[in-house]
PDB file of C-alpha atoms and ligand atoms in Angstrom:
ATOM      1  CA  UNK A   1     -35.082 182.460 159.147  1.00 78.00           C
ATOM      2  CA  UNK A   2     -36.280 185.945 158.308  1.00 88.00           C
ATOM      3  CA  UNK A   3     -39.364 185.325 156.296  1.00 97.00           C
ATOM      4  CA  UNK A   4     -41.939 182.399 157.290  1.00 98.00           C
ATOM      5  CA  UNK A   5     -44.222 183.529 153.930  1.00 98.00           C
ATOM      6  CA  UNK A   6     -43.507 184.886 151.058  1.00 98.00           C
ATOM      7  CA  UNK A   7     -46.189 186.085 148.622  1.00 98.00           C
ATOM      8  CA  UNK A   8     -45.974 186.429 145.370  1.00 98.00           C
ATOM      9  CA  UNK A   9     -47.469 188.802 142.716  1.00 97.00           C
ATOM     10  CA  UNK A  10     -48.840 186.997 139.203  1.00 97.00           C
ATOM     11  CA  UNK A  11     -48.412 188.373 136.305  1.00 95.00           C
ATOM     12  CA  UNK A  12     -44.552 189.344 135.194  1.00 94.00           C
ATOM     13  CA  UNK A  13     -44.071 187.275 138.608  1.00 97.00           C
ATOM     14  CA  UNK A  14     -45.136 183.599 138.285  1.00 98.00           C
ATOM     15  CA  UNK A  15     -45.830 183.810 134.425  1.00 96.00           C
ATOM     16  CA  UNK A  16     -45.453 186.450 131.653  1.00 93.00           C
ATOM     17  CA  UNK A  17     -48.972 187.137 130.949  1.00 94.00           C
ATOM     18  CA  UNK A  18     -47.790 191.366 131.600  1.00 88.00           C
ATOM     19  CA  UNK A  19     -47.287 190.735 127.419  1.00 91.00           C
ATOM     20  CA  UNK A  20     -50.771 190.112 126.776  1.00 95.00           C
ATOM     21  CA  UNK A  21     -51.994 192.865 128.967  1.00 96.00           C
ATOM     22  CA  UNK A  22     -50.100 194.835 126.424  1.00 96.00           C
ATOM     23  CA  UNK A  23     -51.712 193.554 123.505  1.00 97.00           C
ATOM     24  CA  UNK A  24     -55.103 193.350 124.438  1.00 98.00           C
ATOM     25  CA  UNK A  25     -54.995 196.605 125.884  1.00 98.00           C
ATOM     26  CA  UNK A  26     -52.864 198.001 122.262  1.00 98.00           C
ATOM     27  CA  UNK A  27     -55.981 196.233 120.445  1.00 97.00           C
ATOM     28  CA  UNK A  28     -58.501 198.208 122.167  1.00 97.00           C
ATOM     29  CA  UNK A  29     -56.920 201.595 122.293  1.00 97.00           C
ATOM     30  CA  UNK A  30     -56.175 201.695 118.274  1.00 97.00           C
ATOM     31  CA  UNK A  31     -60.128 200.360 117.852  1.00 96.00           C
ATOM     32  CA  UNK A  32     -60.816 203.489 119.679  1.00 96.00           C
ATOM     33  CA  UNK A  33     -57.669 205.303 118.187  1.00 96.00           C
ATOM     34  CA  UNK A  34     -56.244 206.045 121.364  1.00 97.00           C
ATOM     35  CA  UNK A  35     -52.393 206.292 121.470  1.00 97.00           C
ATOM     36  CA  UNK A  36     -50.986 203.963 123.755  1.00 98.00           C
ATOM     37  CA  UNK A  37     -47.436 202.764 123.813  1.00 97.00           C
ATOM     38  CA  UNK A  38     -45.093 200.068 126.270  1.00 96.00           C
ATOM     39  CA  UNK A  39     -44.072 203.012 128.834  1.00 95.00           C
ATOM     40  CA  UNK A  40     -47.898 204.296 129.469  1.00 96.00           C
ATOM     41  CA  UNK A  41     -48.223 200.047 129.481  1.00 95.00           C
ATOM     42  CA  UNK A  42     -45.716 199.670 132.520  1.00 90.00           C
ATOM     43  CA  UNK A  43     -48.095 202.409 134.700  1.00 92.00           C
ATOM     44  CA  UNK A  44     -50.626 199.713 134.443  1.00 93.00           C
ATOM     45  CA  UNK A  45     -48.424 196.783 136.129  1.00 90.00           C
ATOM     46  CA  UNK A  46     -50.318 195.521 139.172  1.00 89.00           C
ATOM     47  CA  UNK A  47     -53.268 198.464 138.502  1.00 91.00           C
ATOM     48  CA  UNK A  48     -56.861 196.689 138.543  1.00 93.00           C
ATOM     49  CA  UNK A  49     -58.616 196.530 135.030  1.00 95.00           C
ATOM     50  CA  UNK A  50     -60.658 199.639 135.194  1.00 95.00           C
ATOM     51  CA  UNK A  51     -57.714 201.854 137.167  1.00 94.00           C
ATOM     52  CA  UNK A  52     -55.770 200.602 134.264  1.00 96.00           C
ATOM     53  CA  UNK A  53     -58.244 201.995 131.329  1.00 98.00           C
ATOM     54  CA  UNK A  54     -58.732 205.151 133.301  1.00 97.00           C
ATOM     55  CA  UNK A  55     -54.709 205.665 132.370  1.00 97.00           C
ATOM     56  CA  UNK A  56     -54.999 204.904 128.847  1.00 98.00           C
ATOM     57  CA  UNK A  57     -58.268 207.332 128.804  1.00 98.00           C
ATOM     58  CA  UNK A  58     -56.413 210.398 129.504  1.00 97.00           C
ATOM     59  CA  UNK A  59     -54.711 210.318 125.909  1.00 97.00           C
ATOM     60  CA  UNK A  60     -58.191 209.923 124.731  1.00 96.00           C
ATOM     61  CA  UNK A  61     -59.516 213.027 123.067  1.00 94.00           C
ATOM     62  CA  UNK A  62     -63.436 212.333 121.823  1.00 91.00           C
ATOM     63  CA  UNK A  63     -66.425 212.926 123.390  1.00 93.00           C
ATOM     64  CA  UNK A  64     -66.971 211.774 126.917  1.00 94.00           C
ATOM     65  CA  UNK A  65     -67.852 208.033 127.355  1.00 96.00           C
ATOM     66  CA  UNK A  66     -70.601 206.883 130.035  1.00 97.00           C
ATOM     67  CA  UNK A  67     -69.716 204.191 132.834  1.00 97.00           C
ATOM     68  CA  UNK A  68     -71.455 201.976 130.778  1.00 97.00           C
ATOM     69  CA  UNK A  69     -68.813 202.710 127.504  1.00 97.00           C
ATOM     70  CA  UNK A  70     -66.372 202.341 129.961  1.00 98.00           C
ATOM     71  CA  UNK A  71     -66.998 198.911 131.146  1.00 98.00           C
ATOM     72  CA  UNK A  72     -67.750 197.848 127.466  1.00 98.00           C
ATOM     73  CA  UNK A  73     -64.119 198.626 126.587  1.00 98.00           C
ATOM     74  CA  UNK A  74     -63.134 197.178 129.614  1.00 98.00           C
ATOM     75  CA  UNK A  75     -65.037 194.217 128.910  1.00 98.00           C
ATOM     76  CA  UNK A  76     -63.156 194.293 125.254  1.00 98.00           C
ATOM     77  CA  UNK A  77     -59.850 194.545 126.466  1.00 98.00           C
ATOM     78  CA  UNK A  78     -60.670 191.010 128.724  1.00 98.00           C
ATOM     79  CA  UNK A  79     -62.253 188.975 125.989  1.00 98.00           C
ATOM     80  CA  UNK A  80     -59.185 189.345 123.859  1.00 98.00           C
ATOM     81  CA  UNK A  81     -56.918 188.710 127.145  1.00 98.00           C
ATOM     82  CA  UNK A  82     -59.014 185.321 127.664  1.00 98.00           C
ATOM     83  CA  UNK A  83     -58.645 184.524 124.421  1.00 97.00           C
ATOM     84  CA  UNK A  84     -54.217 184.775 124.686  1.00 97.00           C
ATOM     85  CA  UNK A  85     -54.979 182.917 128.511  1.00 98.00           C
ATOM     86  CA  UNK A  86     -56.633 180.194 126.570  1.00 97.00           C
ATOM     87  CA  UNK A  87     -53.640 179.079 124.739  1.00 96.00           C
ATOM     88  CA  UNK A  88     -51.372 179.095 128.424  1.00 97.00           C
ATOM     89  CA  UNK A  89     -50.150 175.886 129.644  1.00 97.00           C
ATOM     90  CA  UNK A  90     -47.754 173.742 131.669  1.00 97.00           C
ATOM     91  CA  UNK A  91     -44.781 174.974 129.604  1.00 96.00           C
ATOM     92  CA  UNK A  92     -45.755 178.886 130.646  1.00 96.00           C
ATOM     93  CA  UNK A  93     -44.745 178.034 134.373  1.00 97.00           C
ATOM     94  CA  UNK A  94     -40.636 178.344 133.806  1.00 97.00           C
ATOM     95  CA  UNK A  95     -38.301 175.751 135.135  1.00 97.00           C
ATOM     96  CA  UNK A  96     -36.291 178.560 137.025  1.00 97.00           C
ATOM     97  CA  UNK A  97     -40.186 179.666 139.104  1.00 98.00           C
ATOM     98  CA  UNK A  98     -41.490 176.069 139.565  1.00 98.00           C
ATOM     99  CA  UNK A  99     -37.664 175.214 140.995  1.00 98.00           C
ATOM    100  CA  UNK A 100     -37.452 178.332 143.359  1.00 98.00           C
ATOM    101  CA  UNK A 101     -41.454 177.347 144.663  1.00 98.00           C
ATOM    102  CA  UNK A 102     -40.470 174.035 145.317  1.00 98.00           C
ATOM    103  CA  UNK A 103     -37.057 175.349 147.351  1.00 98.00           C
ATOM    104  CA  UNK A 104     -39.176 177.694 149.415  1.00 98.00           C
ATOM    105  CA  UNK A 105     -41.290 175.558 150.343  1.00 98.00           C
ATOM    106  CA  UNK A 106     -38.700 172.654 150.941  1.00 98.00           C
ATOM    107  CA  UNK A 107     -37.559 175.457 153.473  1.00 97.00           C
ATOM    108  CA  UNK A 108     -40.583 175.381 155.628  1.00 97.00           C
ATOM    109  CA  UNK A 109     -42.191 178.574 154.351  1.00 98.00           C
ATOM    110  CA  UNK A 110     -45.704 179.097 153.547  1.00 98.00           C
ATOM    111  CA  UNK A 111     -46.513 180.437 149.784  1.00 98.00           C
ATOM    112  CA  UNK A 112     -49.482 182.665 148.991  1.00 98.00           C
ATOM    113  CA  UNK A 113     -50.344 185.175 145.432  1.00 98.00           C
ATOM    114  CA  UNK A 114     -50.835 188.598 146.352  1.00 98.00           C
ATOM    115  CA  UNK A 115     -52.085 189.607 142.566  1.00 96.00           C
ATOM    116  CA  UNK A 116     -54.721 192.138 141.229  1.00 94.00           C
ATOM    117  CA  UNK A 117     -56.062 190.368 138.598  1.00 95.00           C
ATOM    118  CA  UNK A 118     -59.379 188.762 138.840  1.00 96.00           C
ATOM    119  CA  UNK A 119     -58.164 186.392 135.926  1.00 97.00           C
ATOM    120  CA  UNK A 120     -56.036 184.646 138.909  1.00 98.00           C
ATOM    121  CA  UNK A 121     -57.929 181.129 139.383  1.00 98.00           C
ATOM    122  CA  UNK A 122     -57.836 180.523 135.642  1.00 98.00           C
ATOM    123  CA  UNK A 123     -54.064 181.685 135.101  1.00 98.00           C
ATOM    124  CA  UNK A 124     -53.160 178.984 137.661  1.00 98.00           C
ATOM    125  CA  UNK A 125     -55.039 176.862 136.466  1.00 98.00           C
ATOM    126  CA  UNK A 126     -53.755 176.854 132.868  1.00 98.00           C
ATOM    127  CA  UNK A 127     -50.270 176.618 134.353  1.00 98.00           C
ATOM    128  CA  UNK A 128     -50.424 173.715 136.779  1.00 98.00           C
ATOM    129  CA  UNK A 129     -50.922 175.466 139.941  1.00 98.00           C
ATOM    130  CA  UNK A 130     -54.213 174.958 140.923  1.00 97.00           C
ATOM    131  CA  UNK A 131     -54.009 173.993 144.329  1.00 97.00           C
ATOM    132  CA  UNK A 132     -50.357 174.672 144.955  1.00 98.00           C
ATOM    133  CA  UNK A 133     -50.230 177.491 147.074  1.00 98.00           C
ATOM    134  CA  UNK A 134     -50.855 177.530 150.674  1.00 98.00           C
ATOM    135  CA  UNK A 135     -53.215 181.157 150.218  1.00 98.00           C
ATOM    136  CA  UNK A 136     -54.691 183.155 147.023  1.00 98.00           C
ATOM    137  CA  UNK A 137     -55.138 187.118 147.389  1.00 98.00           C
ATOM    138  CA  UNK A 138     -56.732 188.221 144.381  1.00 97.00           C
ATOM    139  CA  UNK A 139     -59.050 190.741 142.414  1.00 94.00           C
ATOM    140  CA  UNK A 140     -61.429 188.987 143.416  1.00 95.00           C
ATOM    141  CA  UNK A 141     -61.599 189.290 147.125  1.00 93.00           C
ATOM    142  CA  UNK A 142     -59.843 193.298 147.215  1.00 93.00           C
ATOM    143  CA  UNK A 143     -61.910 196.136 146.911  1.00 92.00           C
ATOM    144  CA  UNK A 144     -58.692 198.239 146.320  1.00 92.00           C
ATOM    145  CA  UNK A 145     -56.187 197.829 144.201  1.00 88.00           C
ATOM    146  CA  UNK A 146     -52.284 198.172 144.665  1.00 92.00           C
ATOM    147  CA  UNK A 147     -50.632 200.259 145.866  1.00 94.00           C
ATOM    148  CA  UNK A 148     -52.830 200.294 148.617  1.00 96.00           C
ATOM    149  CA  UNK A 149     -51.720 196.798 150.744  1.00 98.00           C
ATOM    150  CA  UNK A 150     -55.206 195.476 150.730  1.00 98.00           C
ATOM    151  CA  UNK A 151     -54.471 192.583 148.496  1.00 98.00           C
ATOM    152  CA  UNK A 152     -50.914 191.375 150.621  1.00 98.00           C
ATOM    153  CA  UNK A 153     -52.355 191.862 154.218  1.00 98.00           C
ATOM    154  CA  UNK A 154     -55.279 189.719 153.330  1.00 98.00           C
ATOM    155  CA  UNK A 155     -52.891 186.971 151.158  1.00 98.00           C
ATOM    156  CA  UNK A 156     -50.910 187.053 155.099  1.00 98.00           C
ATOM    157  CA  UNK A 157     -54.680 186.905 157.175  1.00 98.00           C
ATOM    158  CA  UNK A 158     -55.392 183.949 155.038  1.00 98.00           C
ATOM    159  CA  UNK A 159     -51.954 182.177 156.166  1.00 98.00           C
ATOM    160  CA  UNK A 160     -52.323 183.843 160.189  1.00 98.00           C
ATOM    161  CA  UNK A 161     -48.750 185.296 159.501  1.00 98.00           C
ATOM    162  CA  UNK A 162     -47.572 188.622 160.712  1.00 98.00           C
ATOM    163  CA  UNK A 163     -46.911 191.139 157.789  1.00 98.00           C
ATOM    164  CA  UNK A 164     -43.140 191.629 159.234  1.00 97.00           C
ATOM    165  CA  UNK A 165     -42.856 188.003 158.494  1.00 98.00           C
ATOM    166  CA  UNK A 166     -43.693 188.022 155.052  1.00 98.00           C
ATOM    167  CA  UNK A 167     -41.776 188.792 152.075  1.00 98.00           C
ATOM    168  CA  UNK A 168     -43.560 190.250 149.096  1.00 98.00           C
ATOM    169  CA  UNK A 169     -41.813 189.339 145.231  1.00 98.00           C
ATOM    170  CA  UNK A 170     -43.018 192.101 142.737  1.00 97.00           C
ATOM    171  CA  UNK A 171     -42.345 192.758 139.466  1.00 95.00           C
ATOM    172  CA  UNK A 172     -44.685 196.668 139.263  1.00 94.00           C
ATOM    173  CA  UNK A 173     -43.541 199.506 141.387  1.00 95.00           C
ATOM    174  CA  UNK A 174     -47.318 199.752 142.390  1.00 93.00           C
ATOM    175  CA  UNK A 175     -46.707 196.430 144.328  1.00 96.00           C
ATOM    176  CA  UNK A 176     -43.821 197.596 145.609  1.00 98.00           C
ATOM    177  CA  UNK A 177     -45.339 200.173 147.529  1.00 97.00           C
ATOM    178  CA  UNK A 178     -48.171 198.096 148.047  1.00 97.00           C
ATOM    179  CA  UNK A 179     -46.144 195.422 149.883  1.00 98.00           C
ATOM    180  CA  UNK A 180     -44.099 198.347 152.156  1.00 98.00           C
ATOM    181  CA  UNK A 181     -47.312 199.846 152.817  1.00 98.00           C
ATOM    182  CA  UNK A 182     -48.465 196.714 154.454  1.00 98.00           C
ATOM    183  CA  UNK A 183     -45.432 196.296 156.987  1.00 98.00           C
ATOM    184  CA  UNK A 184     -43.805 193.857 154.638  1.00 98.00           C
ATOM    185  CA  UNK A 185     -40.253 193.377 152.621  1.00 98.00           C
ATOM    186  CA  UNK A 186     -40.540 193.770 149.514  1.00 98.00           C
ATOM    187  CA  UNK A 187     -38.094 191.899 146.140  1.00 98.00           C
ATOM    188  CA  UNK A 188     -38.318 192.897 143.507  1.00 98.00           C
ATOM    189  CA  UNK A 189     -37.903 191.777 139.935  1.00 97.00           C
ATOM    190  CA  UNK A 190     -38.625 193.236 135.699  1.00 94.00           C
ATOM    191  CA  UNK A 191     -39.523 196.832 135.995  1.00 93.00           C
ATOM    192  CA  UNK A 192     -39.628 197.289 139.595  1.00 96.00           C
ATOM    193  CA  UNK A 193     -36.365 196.180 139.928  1.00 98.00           C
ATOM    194  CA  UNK A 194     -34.832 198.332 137.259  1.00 97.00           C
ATOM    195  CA  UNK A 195     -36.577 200.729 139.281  1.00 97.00           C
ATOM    196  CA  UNK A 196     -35.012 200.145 142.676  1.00 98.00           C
ATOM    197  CA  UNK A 197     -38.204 199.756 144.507  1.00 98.00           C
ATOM    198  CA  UNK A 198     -37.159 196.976 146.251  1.00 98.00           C
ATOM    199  CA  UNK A 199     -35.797 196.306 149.687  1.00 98.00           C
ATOM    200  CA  UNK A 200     -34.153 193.465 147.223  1.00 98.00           C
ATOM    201  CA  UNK A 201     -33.965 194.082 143.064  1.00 98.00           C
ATOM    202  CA  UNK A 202     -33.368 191.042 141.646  1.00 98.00           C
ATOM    203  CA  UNK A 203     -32.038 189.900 138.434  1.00 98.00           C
ATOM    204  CA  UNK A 204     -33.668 186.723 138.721  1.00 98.00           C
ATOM    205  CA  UNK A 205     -36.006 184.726 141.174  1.00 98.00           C
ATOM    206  CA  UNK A 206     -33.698 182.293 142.237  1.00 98.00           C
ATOM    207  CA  UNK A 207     -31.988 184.445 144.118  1.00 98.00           C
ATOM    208  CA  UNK A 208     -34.941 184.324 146.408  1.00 98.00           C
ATOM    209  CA  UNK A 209     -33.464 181.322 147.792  1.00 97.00           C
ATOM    210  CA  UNK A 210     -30.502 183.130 149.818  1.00 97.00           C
ATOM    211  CA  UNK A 211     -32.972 186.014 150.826  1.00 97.00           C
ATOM    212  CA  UNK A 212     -35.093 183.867 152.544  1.00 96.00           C
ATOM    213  CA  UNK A 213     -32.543 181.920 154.259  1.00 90.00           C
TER     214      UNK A 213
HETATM  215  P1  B16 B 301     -57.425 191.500 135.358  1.00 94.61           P
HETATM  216  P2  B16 B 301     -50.695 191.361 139.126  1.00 94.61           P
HETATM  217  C1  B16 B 301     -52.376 192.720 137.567  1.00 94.61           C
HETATM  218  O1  B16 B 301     -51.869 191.503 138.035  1.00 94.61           O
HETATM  219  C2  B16 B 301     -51.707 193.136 136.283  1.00 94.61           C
HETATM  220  O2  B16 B 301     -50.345 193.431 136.504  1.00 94.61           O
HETATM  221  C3  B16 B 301     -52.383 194.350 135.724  1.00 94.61           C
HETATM  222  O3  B16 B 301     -51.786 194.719 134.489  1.00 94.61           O
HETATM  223  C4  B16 B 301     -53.881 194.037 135.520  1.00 94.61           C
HETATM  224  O4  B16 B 301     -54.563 195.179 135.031  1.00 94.61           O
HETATM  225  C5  B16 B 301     -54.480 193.591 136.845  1.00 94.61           C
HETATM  226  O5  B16 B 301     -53.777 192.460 137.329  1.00 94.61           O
HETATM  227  C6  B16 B 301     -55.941 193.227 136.715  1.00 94.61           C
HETATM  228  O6  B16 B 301     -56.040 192.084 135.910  1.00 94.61           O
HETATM  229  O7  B16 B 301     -57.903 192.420 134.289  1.00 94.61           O
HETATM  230  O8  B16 B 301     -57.030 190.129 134.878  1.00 94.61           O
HETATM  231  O9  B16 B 301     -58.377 191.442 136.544  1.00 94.61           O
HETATM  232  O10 B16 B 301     -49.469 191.935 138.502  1.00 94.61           O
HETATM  233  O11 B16 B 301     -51.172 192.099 140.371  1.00 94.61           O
HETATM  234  O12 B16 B 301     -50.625 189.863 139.329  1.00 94.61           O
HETATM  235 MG1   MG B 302     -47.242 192.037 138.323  1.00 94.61          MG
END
């Protein structure tokens, strides 16, 4: 086999929690009537929380907000994305992921989350994955965010597997280069796909089946 790990990104990955980014981020730009719209959204796929406000601040035209502002809004923007995370369960894992995990890993390889988000425990949690995955790489334990590799070379420390042995699955062309940067291939699905910025764009994560083989 080519791969013995493959480590997948979160959010527009394993679940769909990308569309509540959107909306909690929406909710706090109009509050500070900021204009912010679904293609400045897709430049914060995979970007850590206050990377990602820095974005939506350069449409922002007042005058100039203090750290402290900064991680208030920030702070908004994740109270009103807990609040959407709160109502996740079992049914937000898809048939089509939880099949293609349990394949993988019927094939002897070693699973691990490479995501950004420091929101990870709970999101797995609320979808029945607690526990399931042989490594977690989070926002939690990075201290920078994709696309430098930080965040995949530790997910493939944490399993002892060489970074040419690993396959990355990413649906942000952030990741993308995030997973090439750290010596790894990289498929891609969503927006990174449509964006060719994968050794592999996929149309749907099945077809990680036959990559791995
Ligand atoms: P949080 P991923 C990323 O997760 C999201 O794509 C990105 O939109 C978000 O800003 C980032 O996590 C941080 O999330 O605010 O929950 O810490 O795609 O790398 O799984
Ligand atoms: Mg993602």
């Amino acid at each position: 086999m080519k791969f013995q790990a493959i480590i997948f990104d979160l959010d527009g990955v394993i679940c769909f929690t990308d569309e509540y980014h959107y909306r909690a981020w929406k909710s706090m730009a109009d509050s500070m009537g900021i204009p912010f719209d679904r293609e400045i959204n897709n430049r914060l796929r995979g970007v850590s929380r206050m990377a990602s406000l820095e974005i939506i601040l350069e449409k922002y035209q007042g005058p100039a907000l203090s750290q402290e502002k900064k991680e208030q809004l920030a702070r908004q923007k994740n109270d009103i994305y807990r609040e959407s995370l709160k109502e996740m369960s079992t049914r937000d894992l898809s048939d089509e992921v939880r099949e293609t995990l349990d394949a993988l890993r019927a094939m002897g390889l070693k699973l691990a989350i490479g995501s950004s988000s420091k929101n990870t425990p709970f999101i797995l949690g609320q979808i029945g994955l607690k526990g399931y995955f042989d490594a977690v790489s989070d926002g939690n334990n990075i201290t920078r965010s994709k696309p430098d590799p930080e965040v995949f070379v530790k997910a493939a420390q944490m399993l002892g597997v060489a970074p040419e042995k690993c396959l990355v699955v990413e649906d942000a062309v952030s990741g993308a280069e995030a997973g090439h940067a750290g010596g790894m291939k990289v498929a891609c699905l969503g927006d990174a796909a449509l964006n060719k910025a994968g050794d592999w764009n996929m149309k749907s994560i099945r077809e990680l089946v036959d990559i791995a083989k």
